[in-house]
mmCIF file of C-alpha atoms in Angstrom:
data_model
loop_
_atom_site.group_PDB
_atom_site.id
_atom_site.type_symbol
_atom_site.label_atom_id
_atom_site.label_comp_id
_atom_site.label_asym_id
_atom_site.label_seq_id
_atom_site.Cartn_x
_atom_site.Cartn_y
_atom_site.Cartn_z
ATOM 1 C CA MET A 84 -0.957 32.818 -1.876
ATOM 2 C CA SER A 85 2.436 32.671 -3.547
ATOM 3 C CA ALA A 86 3.760 29.435 -5.024
ATOM 4 C CA PRO A 87 6.440 27.560 -2.969
ATOM 5 C CA PRO A 88 9.981 28.227 -4.117
ATOM 6 C CA VAL A 89 11.452 25.808 -6.624
ATOM 7 C CA THR A 90 14.376 23.807 -5.150
ATOM 8 C CA GLY A 91 17.211 21.869 -6.693
ATOM 9 C CA THR A 92 15.466 18.589 -5.858
ATOM 10 C CA ASP A 93 12.303 19.899 -7.643
ATOM 11 C CA VAL A 94 14.259 20.467 -10.765
ATOM 12 C CA LEU A 95 15.853 16.988 -10.528
ATOM 13 C CA ALA A 96 12.490 15.421 -9.893
ATOM 14 C CA ASP A 97 11.069 17.123 -12.973
ATOM 15 C CA GLU A 98 13.986 15.903 -15.084
ATOM 16 C CA LEU A 99 13.610 12.395 -13.834
ATOM 17 C CA TRP A 100 9.863 12.468 -14.313
ATOM 18 C CA ARG A 101 10.228 13.422 -17.964
ATOM 19 C CA ALA A 102 12.647 10.567 -18.593
ATOM 20 C CA VAL A 103 10.489 8.044 -16.672
ATOM 21 C CA ALA A 104 7.294 9.135 -18.397
ATOM 22 C CA ASP A 105 8.982 8.782 -21.737
ATOM 23 C CA GLY A 106 10.173 5.320 -20.845
ATOM 24 C CA ASP A 107 13.790 6.399 -21.272
ATOM 25 C CA GLU A 108 15.726 4.333 -18.753
ATOM 26 C CA TYR A 109 19.158 5.503 -19.857
ATOM 27 C CA THR A 110 18.324 9.217 -19.481
ATOM 28 C CA ALA A 111 16.715 8.488 -16.144
ATOM 29 C CA VAL A 112 19.868 6.848 -14.871
ATOM 30 C CA GLU A 113 21.966 9.680 -16.262
ATOM 31 C CA VAL A 114 19.908 12.291 -14.458
ATOM 32 C CA ILE A 115 20.614 10.668 -11.109
ATOM 33 C CA ARG A 116 24.288 9.898 -11.791
ATOM 34 C CA ARG A 117 24.900 13.470 -12.934
ATOM 35 C CA ALA A 118 23.216 14.821 -9.815
ATOM 36 C CA ARG A 119 25.356 12.532 -7.645
ATOM 37 C CA ALA A 120 28.514 13.694 -9.397
ATOM 38 C CA ASP A 121 27.442 17.299 -8.784
ATOM 39 C CA GLY A 122 27.311 16.720 -5.061
ATOM 40 C CA THR A 123 23.678 15.740 -4.262
ATOM 41 C CA ASP A 124 23.880 13.075 -1.513
ATOM 42 C CA GLU A 125 22.458 9.632 -2.116
ATOM 43 C CA GLU A 126 19.739 9.775 0.551
ATOM 44 C CA THR A 127 18.362 12.988 -0.953
ATOM 45 C CA LEU A 128 18.267 11.423 -4.400
ATOM 46 C CA LEU A 129 16.449 8.391 -3.028
ATOM 47 C CA LEU A 130 13.816 10.142 -0.939
ATOM 48 C CA ASP A 131 13.469 13.621 -2.386
ATOM 49 C CA VAL A 132 13.781 12.801 -6.048
ATOM 50 C CA ILE A 133 13.106 9.119 -6.897
ATOM 51 C CA ALA A 134 10.411 8.661 -4.268
ATOM 52 C CA VAL A 135 8.714 11.897 -5.337
ATOM 53 C CA VAL A 136 8.651 10.776 -8.953
ATOM 54 C CA GLN A 137 7.236 7.373 -7.949
ATOM 55 C CA GLY A 138 4.456 9.181 -6.071
ATOM 56 C CA ARG A 139 3.663 11.145 -9.192
ATOM 57 C CA VAL A 140 3.467 7.878 -11.191
ATOM 58 C CA GLY A 141 0.665 6.682 -8.934
ATOM 59 C CA THR A 142 -1.178 9.970 -9.161
ATOM 60 C CA GLU A 143 -0.956 10.092 -12.925
ATOM 61 C CA TRP A 144 -2.311 6.535 -13.206
ATOM 62 C CA ALA A 145 -5.247 7.331 -10.913
ATOM 63 C CA ALA A 146 -6.049 10.384 -13.072
ATOM 64 C CA ASP A 147 -6.047 8.168 -16.194
ATOM 65 C CA ARG A 148 -3.040 9.966 -17.636
ATOM 66 C CA LEU A 149 -0.931 6.795 -17.512
ATOM 67 C CA SER A 150 -2.073 3.345 -18.547
ATOM 68 C CA VAL A 151 -1.425 0.325 -16.325
ATOM 69 C CA ALA A 152 1.403 -0.686 -18.705
ATOM 70 C CA GLN A 153 2.945 2.791 -18.543
ATOM 71 C CA GLU A 154 2.694 2.756 -14.745
ATOM 72 C CA HIS A 155 4.427 -0.600 -14.580
ATOM 73 C CA ALA A 156 7.118 0.538 -16.985
ATOM 74 C CA ALA A 157 7.737 3.740 -14.989
ATOM 75 C CA THR A 158 8.005 1.794 -11.743
ATOM 76 C CA ALA A 159 10.460 -0.625 -13.318
ATOM 77 C CA ILE A 160 12.608 2.245 -14.546
ATOM 78 C CA ASN A 161 12.656 3.798 -11.058
ATOM 79 C CA GLU A 162 13.682 0.408 -9.602
ATOM 80 C CA ARG A 163 16.578 0.223 -12.057
ATOM 81 C CA VAL A 164 17.555 3.827 -11.297
ATOM 82 C CA ILE A 165 17.795 2.894 -7.611
ATOM 83 C CA THR A 166 19.953 -0.132 -8.550
ATOM 84 C CA ALA A 167 22.280 1.985 -10.668
ATOM 85 C CA LEU A 168 22.634 4.547 -7.881
ATOM 86 C CA VAL A 169 23.475 2.049 -5.152
ATOM 87 C CA HIS A 170 25.831 0.117 -7.443
ATOM 88 C CA ASP A 171 27.845 3.266 -7.846
ATOM 89 C CA ARG A 172 28.435 3.201 -4.076
ATOM 90 C CA PRO A 173 31.887 1.928 -3.111
ATOM 91 C CA PRO A 174 31.579 -1.784 -2.169
ATOM 92 C CA ALA A 175 33.194 -1.346 1.224
ATOM 93 C CA GLY A 176 31.192 1.778 2.097
ATOM 94 C CA ASP A 177 32.736 4.178 4.570
ATOM 95 C CA PRO A 178 35.733 2.358 6.054
ATOM 96 C CA GLY A 179 35.352 4.299 9.301
ATOM 97 C CA ARG A 180 31.703 3.377 9.822
ATOM 98 C CA VAL A 181 30.776 0.589 12.225
ATOM 99 C CA ALA A 182 27.708 -1.437 11.333
ATOM 100 C CA ARG A 183 24.838 -0.638 13.727
ATOM 101 C CA GLY A 184 23.161 -4.038 13.621
ATOM 102 C CA ARG A 185 21.130 -6.311 11.410
ATOM 103 C CA VAL A 186 17.530 -5.793 10.413
ATOM 104 C CA THR A 187 15.088 -7.386 7.925
ATOM 105 C CA VAL A 188 12.999 -5.294 5.561
ATOM 106 C CA SER A 189 10.056 -7.109 3.964
ATOM 107 C CA CYS A 190 6.714 -6.574 2.287
ATOM 108 C CA VAL A 191 3.566 -8.153 3.698
ATOM 109 C CA ASP A 192 2.579 -11.365 2.001
ATOM 110 C CA GLY A 193 0.454 -10.437 -1.055
ATOM 111 C CA GLU A 194 2.021 -6.934 -1.320
ATOM 112 C CA TRP A 195 3.617 -6.417 -4.735
ATOM 113 C CA HIS A 196 4.534 -2.706 -4.202
ATOM 114 C CA ALA A 197 8.133 -3.296 -3.164
ATOM 115 C CA LEU A 198 9.680 0.034 -4.156
ATOM 116 C CA PRO A 199 8.868 1.859 -0.882
ATOM 117 C CA ALA A 200 10.445 -0.975 1.085
ATOM 118 C CA ARG A 201 13.489 -0.904 -1.180
ATOM 119 C CA LEU A 202 13.941 2.800 -0.467
ATOM 120 C CA VAL A 203 13.815 2.123 3.288
ATOM 121 C CA ALA A 204 16.383 -0.680 2.891
ATOM 122 C CA GLU A 205 18.783 1.516 0.949
ATOM 123 C CA VAL A 206 18.529 4.402 3.444
ATOM 124 C CA LEU A 207 19.199 2.080 6.344
ATOM 125 C CA ARG A 208 22.254 0.716 4.541
ATOM 126 C CA LEU A 209 23.480 4.260 4.101
ATOM 127 C CA ARG A 210 22.955 4.807 7.831
ATOM 128 C CA GLY A 211 25.251 1.848 8.646
ATOM 129 C CA TRP A 212 22.756 -1.019 9.170
ATOM 130 C CA ARG A 213 23.189 -4.469 7.704
ATOM 131 C CA VAL A 214 19.939 -5.013 5.856
ATOM 132 C CA ASP A 215 18.270 -8.174 4.547
ATOM 133 C CA PHE A 216 15.824 -6.953 1.970
ATOM 134 C CA LEU A 217 13.303 -9.729 1.176
ATOM 135 C CA GLY A 218 11.303 -7.846 -1.468
ATOM 136 C CA ALA A 219 7.660 -8.224 -2.412
ATOM 137 C CA GLN A 220 5.043 -10.577 -0.879
ATOM 138 C CA THR A 221 7.106 -12.610 1.493
ATOM 139 C CA PRO A 222 5.043 -15.431 3.027
ATOM 140 C CA THR A 223 4.972 -15.090 6.804
ATOM 141 C CA PRO A 224 6.358 -18.611 7.555
ATOM 142 C CA HIS A 225 9.363 -17.845 5.336
ATOM 143 C CA LEU A 226 9.841 -14.480 6.990
ATOM 144 C CA VAL A 227 9.899 -16.148 10.444
ATOM 145 C CA SER A 228 12.275 -18.834 9.139
ATOM 146 C CA HIS A 229 14.613 -16.110 7.923
ATOM 147 C CA LEU A 230 14.586 -14.443 11.374
ATOM 148 C CA HIS A 231 15.565 -17.734 12.951
ATOM 149 C CA SER A 232 18.517 -18.117 10.605
ATOM 150 C CA THR A 233 19.841 -14.558 10.706
ATOM 151 C CA SER A 234 19.195 -13.224 14.249
ATOM 152 C CA SER A 235 17.778 -9.996 12.904
ATOM 153 C CA GLU A 236 17.199 -7.397 15.619
ATOM 154 C CA ALA A 237 14.009 -6.053 14.043
ATOM 155 C CA VAL A 238 11.622 -6.480 11.148
ATOM 156 C CA LEU A 239 10.498 -3.505 9.114
ATOM 157 C CA LEU A 240 7.216 -4.539 7.514
ATOM 158 C CA SER A 241 5.969 -2.584 4.502
ATOM 159 C CA GLY A 242 2.438 -2.490 3.128
ATOM 160 C CA SER A 243 0.772 -0.235 0.590
ATOM 161 C CA LEU A 244 -2.719 -1.700 0.287
ATOM 162 C CA PRO A 245 -4.979 -1.763 3.349
ATOM 163 C CA THR A 246 -6.615 -4.998 2.221
ATOM 164 C CA HIS A 247 -3.401 -6.775 3.375
ATOM 165 C CA LEU A 248 -3.839 -5.649 6.969
ATOM 166 C CA PRO A 249 -5.165 -9.041 8.221
ATOM 167 C CA THR A 250 -2.095 -10.709 6.687
ATOM 168 C CA ALA A 251 0.125 -7.993 8.213
ATOM 169 C CA HIS A 252 -1.403 -8.679 11.625
ATOM 170 C CA ALA A 253 -0.488 -12.357 11.333
ATOM 171 C CA ALA A 254 3.061 -11.427 10.349
ATOM 172 C CA ILE A 255 3.413 -8.962 13.224
ATOM 173 C CA THR A 256 2.264 -11.496 15.865
ATOM 174 C CA ALA A 257 4.398 -14.268 14.341
ATOM 175 C CA CYS A 258 7.575 -12.201 14.414
ATOM 176 C CA GLN A 259 6.910 -10.985 17.949
ATOM 177 C CA ALA A 260 6.291 -14.609 19.033
ATOM 178 C CA VAL A 261 9.924 -15.408 18.217
ATOM 179 C CA GLY A 262 11.158 -12.342 20.058
ATOM 180 C CA VAL A 263 11.708 -9.951 17.181
ATOM 181 C CA PRO A 264 10.086 -6.487 17.386
ATOM 182 C CA VAL A 265 8.253 -5.123 14.329
ATOM 183 C CA MET A 266 8.166 -1.688 12.856
ATOM 184 C CA ALA A 267 5.319 -1.121 10.369
ATOM 185 C CA GLY A 268 5.293 1.385 7.554
ATOM 186 C CA GLY A 269 3.517 2.261 4.371
ATOM 187 C CA ARG A 270 0.138 3.628 3.322
ATOM 188 C CA ALA A 271 -1.634 0.432 4.332
ATOM 189 C CA PHE A 272 -1.156 1.235 8.031
ATOM 190 C CA GLY A 273 -3.108 4.466 7.792
ATOM 191 C CA PRO A 274 -2.456 8.060 8.709
ATOM 192 C CA ASN A 275 -0.219 8.402 11.763
ATOM 193 C CA GLY A 276 0.083 4.614 11.858
ATOM 194 C CA ARG A 277 -3.419 4.085 13.336
ATOM 195 C CA TYR A 278 -3.615 0.512 12.036
ATOM 196 C CA ALA A 279 -0.031 -0.323 13.062
ATOM 197 C CA ARG A 280 -0.983 0.444 16.611
ATOM 198 C CA ALA A 281 -4.316 -1.415 16.351
ATOM 199 C CA LEU A 282 -2.465 -4.540 15.092
ATOM 200 C CA GLY A 283 0.068 -4.404 17.928
ATOM 201 C CA ALA A 284 3.180 -3.378 16.011
ATOM 202 C CA ASP A 285 6.027 -2.271 18.292
ATOM 203 C CA HIS A 286 6.781 0.828 16.225
ATOM 204 C CA TRP A 287 5.535 2.742 13.208
ATOM 205 C CA ALA A 288 7.335 5.115 10.856
ATOM 206 C CA PRO A 289 5.855 7.322 8.169
ATOM 207 C CA ASP A 290 8.928 7.297 5.928
ATOM 208 C CA ALA A 291 12.458 6.031 5.558
ATOM 209 C CA ARG A 292 14.133 8.831 7.548
ATOM 210 C CA ALA A 293 11.730 8.310 10.431
ATOM 211 C CA ALA A 294 12.309 4.528 10.300
ATOM 212 C CA ALA A 295 16.046 5.112 10.631
ATOM 213 C CA ALA A 296 15.496 7.481 13.533
ATOM 214 C CA VAL A 297 13.305 4.927 15.360
ATOM 215 C CA LEU A 298 15.887 2.229 14.943
ATOM 216 C CA GLU A 299 18.628 4.469 16.199
ATOM 217 C CA ALA A 300 16.724 5.781 19.194
ATOM 218 C CA GLU A 301 14.080 3.283 20.263
ATOM 219 C CA LEU A 302 14.967 -0.213 19.137
ATOM 220 C CA SER A 303 14.693 -2.326 22.264
ATOM 221 C CA SER A 304 16.128 -5.710 23.005
ATOM 222 C CA PRO A 305 14.176 -8.703 21.662
ATOM 223 C CA ARG A 306 10.925 -9.093 23.466
ATOM 224 C CA PRO A 307 10.018 -12.466 25.073
ATOM 225 C CA ALA A 308 7.899 -14.749 22.989
ATOM 226 C CA ALA A 309 4.209 -14.476 23.941
ATOM 227 C CA ALA A 310 1.177 -16.279 22.597
ATOM 228 C CA ARG A 311 -1.329 -13.782 21.250
ATOM 229 C CA GLN A 312 -4.551 -14.254 19.299
ATOM 230 C CA VAL A 313 -5.971 -11.737 16.885
ATOM 231 C CA TRP A 314 -8.897 -10.949 19.176
ATOM 232 C CA ASP A 315 -6.460 -9.910 21.873
ATOM 233 C CA ASP A 316 -5.743 -6.857 19.722
ATOM 234 C CA LEU A 317 -9.162 -6.669 17.983
ATOM 235 C CA PRO A 318 -11.841 -8.026 20.295
ATOM 236 C CA HIS A 319 -14.668 -7.013 17.890
ATOM 237 C CA LEU A 320 -13.636 -9.882 15.594
ATOM 238 C CA THR A 321 -15.494 -12.295 17.879
ATOM 239 C CA ASP A 322 -18.718 -11.299 16.092
ATOM 240 C CA GLN A 323 -17.453 -13.221 12.993
ATOM 241 C CA GLU A 324 -18.616 -10.536 10.572
ATOM 242 C CA TYR A 325 -15.131 -10.159 9.049
ATOM 243 C CA THR A 326 -14.801 -13.933 8.726
ATOM 244 C CA PHE A 327 -18.126 -14.237 6.953
ATOM 245 C CA VAL A 328 -17.470 -11.430 4.458
ATOM 246 C CA ALA A 329 -13.898 -12.531 3.709
ATOM 247 C CA GLN A 330 -14.907 -16.174 3.207
ATOM 248 C CA SER A 331 -17.945 -15.206 1.118
ATOM 249 C CA ARG A 332 -16.026 -12.875 -1.162
ATOM 250 C CA GLY A 333 -16.569 -14.698 -4.409
ATOM 251 C CA ARG A 334 -20.266 -15.274 -3.769
ATOM 252 C CA LEU A 335 -20.834 -11.627 -2.759
ATOM 253 C CA VAL A 336 -19.164 -10.419 -5.903
ATOM 254 C CA ARG A 337 -21.346 -12.694 -8.029
ATOM 255 C CA GLN A 338 -24.500 -11.685 -6.217
ATOM 256 C CA THR A 339 -23.686 -8.008 -6.580
ATOM 257 C CA LEU A 340 -22.977 -8.414 -10.293
ATOM 258 C CA ALA A 341 -26.354 -10.148 -10.698
ATOM 259 C CA GLY A 342 -28.050 -7.369 -8.714
ATOM 260 C CA LEU A 343 -26.496 -4.684 -10.912
ATOM 261 C CA GLU A 344 -27.770 -6.487 -14.007
ATOM 262 C CA ASN A 345 -31.284 -6.464 -12.610
ATOM 263 C CA ARG A 346 -31.074 -2.708 -11.998
ATOM 264 C CA PHE A 347 -29.237 -1.906 -15.286
ATOM 265 C CA PRO A 348 -30.665 -4.312 -17.905
ATOM 266 C CA ALA A 349 -28.161 -3.041 -20.452
ATOM 267 C CA MET A 350 -25.501 -4.894 -18.512
ATOM 268 C CA ARG A 351 -27.072 -8.197 -19.555
ATOM 269 C CA ALA A 352 -25.667 -7.587 -23.051
ATOM 270 C CA TYR A 353 -22.159 -7.260 -21.697
ATOM 271 C CA SER A 354 -19.513 -9.483 -23.269
ATOM 272 C CA ASP A 355 -17.603 -11.947 -21.130
ATOM 273 C CA THR A 356 -14.726 -9.524 -21.021
ATOM 274 C CA GLN A 357 -16.963 -6.662 -19.864
ATOM 275 C CA ARG A 358 -18.524 -8.838 -17.147
ATOM 276 C CA GLU A 359 -15.082 -9.910 -16.011
ATOM 277 C CA ARG A 360 -13.941 -6.271 -15.805
ATOM 278 C CA THR A 361 -17.064 -5.318 -13.819
ATOM 279 C CA ALA A 362 -16.417 -8.190 -11.376
ATOM 280 C CA GLU A 363 -12.806 -6.957 -11.058
ATOM 281 C CA ASP A 364 -14.123 -3.524 -10.072
ATOM 282 C CA LEU A 365 -16.556 -5.051 -7.519
ATOM 283 C CA ALA A 366 -14.058 -7.327 -5.813
ATOM 284 C CA PRO A 367 -12.060 -4.527 -4.141
ATOM 285 C CA ILE A 368 -15.232 -3.098 -2.666
ATOM 286 C CA VAL A 369 -15.832 -6.369 -0.910
ATOM 287 C CA ASP A 370 -12.204 -6.641 0.074
ATOM 288 C CA PHE A 371 -12.128 -3.117 1.613
ATOM 289 C CA LEU A 372 -15.462 -3.818 3.358
ATOM 290 C CA ALA A 373 -13.931 -6.928 4.951
ATOM 291 C CA THR A 374 -10.766 -5.032 5.959
ATOM 292 C CA ALA A 375 -12.805 -2.219 7.491
ATOM 293 C CA LEU A 376 -14.637 -4.894 9.498
ATOM 294 C CA TYR A 377 -11.287 -6.332 10.517
ATOM 295 C CA VAL A 378 -9.945 -3.050 11.951
ATOM 296 C CA ASP A 379 -13.383 -1.696 12.818
ATOM 297 C CA ASP A 380 -12.798 1.650 11.093
ATOM 298 C CA PRO A 381 -15.404 3.141 8.723
ATOM 299 C CA ALA A 382 -12.890 5.708 7.393
ATOM 300 C CA LEU A 383 -10.894 2.923 5.729
ATOM 301 C CA PHE A 384 -13.962 1.913 3.682
ATOM 302 C CA THR A 385 -15.363 5.329 2.945
ATOM 303 C CA THR A 386 -12.047 6.759 1.786
ATOM 304 C CA PHE A 387 -11.570 3.853 -0.593
ATOM 305 C CA LEU A 388 -15.070 4.342 -2.019
ATOM 306 C CA CYS A 389 -14.519 8.014 -2.660
ATOM 307 C CA TRP A 390 -11.177 7.286 -4.280
ATOM 308 C CA THR A 391 -12.805 4.631 -6.452
ATOM 309 C CA ALA A 392 -15.513 7.089 -7.505
ATOM 310 C CA ASP A 393 -12.795 9.599 -8.421
ATOM 311 C CA VAL A 394 -10.942 7.022 -10.486
ATOM 312 C CA LEU A 395 -14.121 5.881 -12.240
ATOM 313 C CA GLU A 396 -15.010 9.426 -13.190
ATOM 314 C CA ALA A 397 -11.504 10.036 -14.501
ATOM 315 C CA ARG A 398 -12.196 7.107 -16.811
ATOM 316 C CA ARG A 399 -15.624 8.510 -17.741
ATOM 317 C CA VAL A 400 -17.517 5.817 -15.844
ATOM 318 C CA PRO A 401 -20.559 7.044 -13.806
ATOM 319 C CA ALA A 402 -19.693 6.894 -10.117
ATOM 320 C CA HIS A 403 -23.333 6.318 -9.087
ATOM 321 C CA SER A 404 -22.802 2.634 -9.952
ATOM 322 C CA VAL A 405 -20.764 2.351 -6.729
ATOM 323 C CA VAL A 406 -23.783 3.456 -4.672
ATOM 324 C CA THR A 407 -25.961 0.889 -6.444
ATOM 325 C CA ALA A 408 -23.391 -1.831 -5.698
ATOM 326 C CA LEU A 409 -23.549 -0.881 -1.983
ATOM 327 C CA GLN A 410 -27.332 -1.176 -2.071
ATOM 328 C CA VAL A 411 -27.109 -4.664 -3.518
ATOM 329 C CA LEU A 412 -24.490 -5.715 -0.965
ATOM 330 C CA ARG A 413 -26.760 -4.420 1.798
ATOM 331 C CA GLU A 414 -29.454 -6.862 0.750
ATOM 332 C CA HIS A 415 -27.142 -9.792 1.194
ATOM 333 C CA LEU A 416 -25.605 -8.639 4.492
ATOM 334 C CA ARG A 417 -28.823 -7.676 6.273
ATOM 335 C CA ASP A 418 -27.999 -9.906 9.290
ATOM 336 C CA PHE A 419 -24.620 -8.190 9.957
ATOM 337 C CA PRO A 420 -25.029 -4.916 11.807
ATOM 338 C CA ARG A 421 -21.419 -3.696 11.567
ATOM 339 C CA ALA A 422 -21.311 -4.423 7.807
ATOM 340 C CA LEU A 423 -24.635 -2.576 7.345
ATOM 341 C CA GLY A 424 -23.245 0.390 9.238
ATOM 342 C CA LEU A 425 -20.196 0.468 7.011
ATOM 343 C CA LEU A 426 -22.321 0.321 3.853
ATOM 344 C CA ASP A 427 -24.514 3.190 5.123
ATOM 345 C CA ASP A 428 -21.393 5.228 5.937
ATOM 346 C CA GLY A 429 -20.048 4.567 2.471
ATOM 347 C CA THR A 430 -23.294 5.654 0.812
ATOM 348 C CA ALA A 431 -23.331 8.882 2.795
ATOM 349 C CA ALA A 432 -19.698 9.592 2.053
ATOM 350 C CA LEU A 433 -20.288 9.210 -1.664
ATOM 351 C CA ALA A 434 -23.295 11.522 -1.490
ATOM 352 C CA ARG A 435 -21.236 14.328 -0.005
ATOM 353 C CA ARG A 436 -18.120 13.633 -1.994
ATOM 354 C CA PRO A 437 -16.625 16.671 -3.820
ATOM 355 C CA ALA A 438 -15.286 16.098 -7.274
ATOM 356 C CA PHE A 439 -11.484 16.122 -7.493
ATOM 357 C CA PRO A 440 -9.709 16.525 -10.834
ATOM 358 C CA VAL A 441 -6.814 14.329 -9.689
ATOM 359 C CA PRO A 442 -7.564 11.392 -7.436
ATOM 360 C CA GLY A 443 -5.327 10.735 -4.487
ATOM 361 C CA PRO A 444 -4.194 7.379 -3.040
ATOM 362 C CA PRO A 445 -6.905 5.193 -1.457
ATOM 363 C CA SER A 446 -5.400 4.837 2.019
ATOM 364 C CA GLU A 447 -5.166 8.529 2.984
ATOM 365 C CA VAL A 448 -7.968 8.850 5.473
#
């Protein structure tokens, strides 16, 4: 099979990547400004160059080719590149363009990955929308208060981490209760927006261009306020398994850590720092288990476990420790049939997992 042809945006993305990976903010900005001066339109630069480079940042971190500090620095440079690009835009924009309406773009409370939402906001501005961009981890009460004060026609809610889905659900229902429709987007909402639909979002979009198209074609008038409880969308939550696991998070992590020490006596000699790092690795397993219980989807849990195993192996940590952690959790959740089923599904998925040289993102299921 022949390699795909190299395009102009591929070349630009490679140039930008080299600057970002080197921590060279000034060269990164110059790459984008030069491309803009050469005739590449702003939307293409945002979505086909900057967004592509940001995706590579995440992949390189997962493969242990970038440290956490380097990943943070690269993301910060990309954010400043976006700012430089949009600040080069004439303040008045296109004088012949009429604003389409006003919308709010926000991250779910607890979500720190704001760059995808920023890209959506800038694309919508280019398309003629007045956009209130609220940035990372906006508390739901403050989001609703903003809607009351601005009369936004829609909320575009961004989430990258599936563990924030319960919080996203609360935000969706709160916005809809005041008559504002919600469009969900980001990896947290699953492939093809499966979790956006499960949580009752009005719309879902896989990317910024699709979000703009949905707003242009399908944005309806504000819906009437309606009281809705979480179990109206997710009736399985009445079994309280999600509530127990979520509220017992700290205890389950401690119990799992103790169980691992019993199975691997060498862990008892760990320093406080090593124990803390191990607990930090265990906590997301409990978080994803709770979230999978919330949406009642084993794929969310099994995909995260396989991704975690890939990341551990990239860092030369034996992945079999994940299986042992699941066994310990099983002992403490024996009275919860859905949780036991998820743990068994996770164990089976790890057993048949192929080894990938470069891990992918955890929410692609």
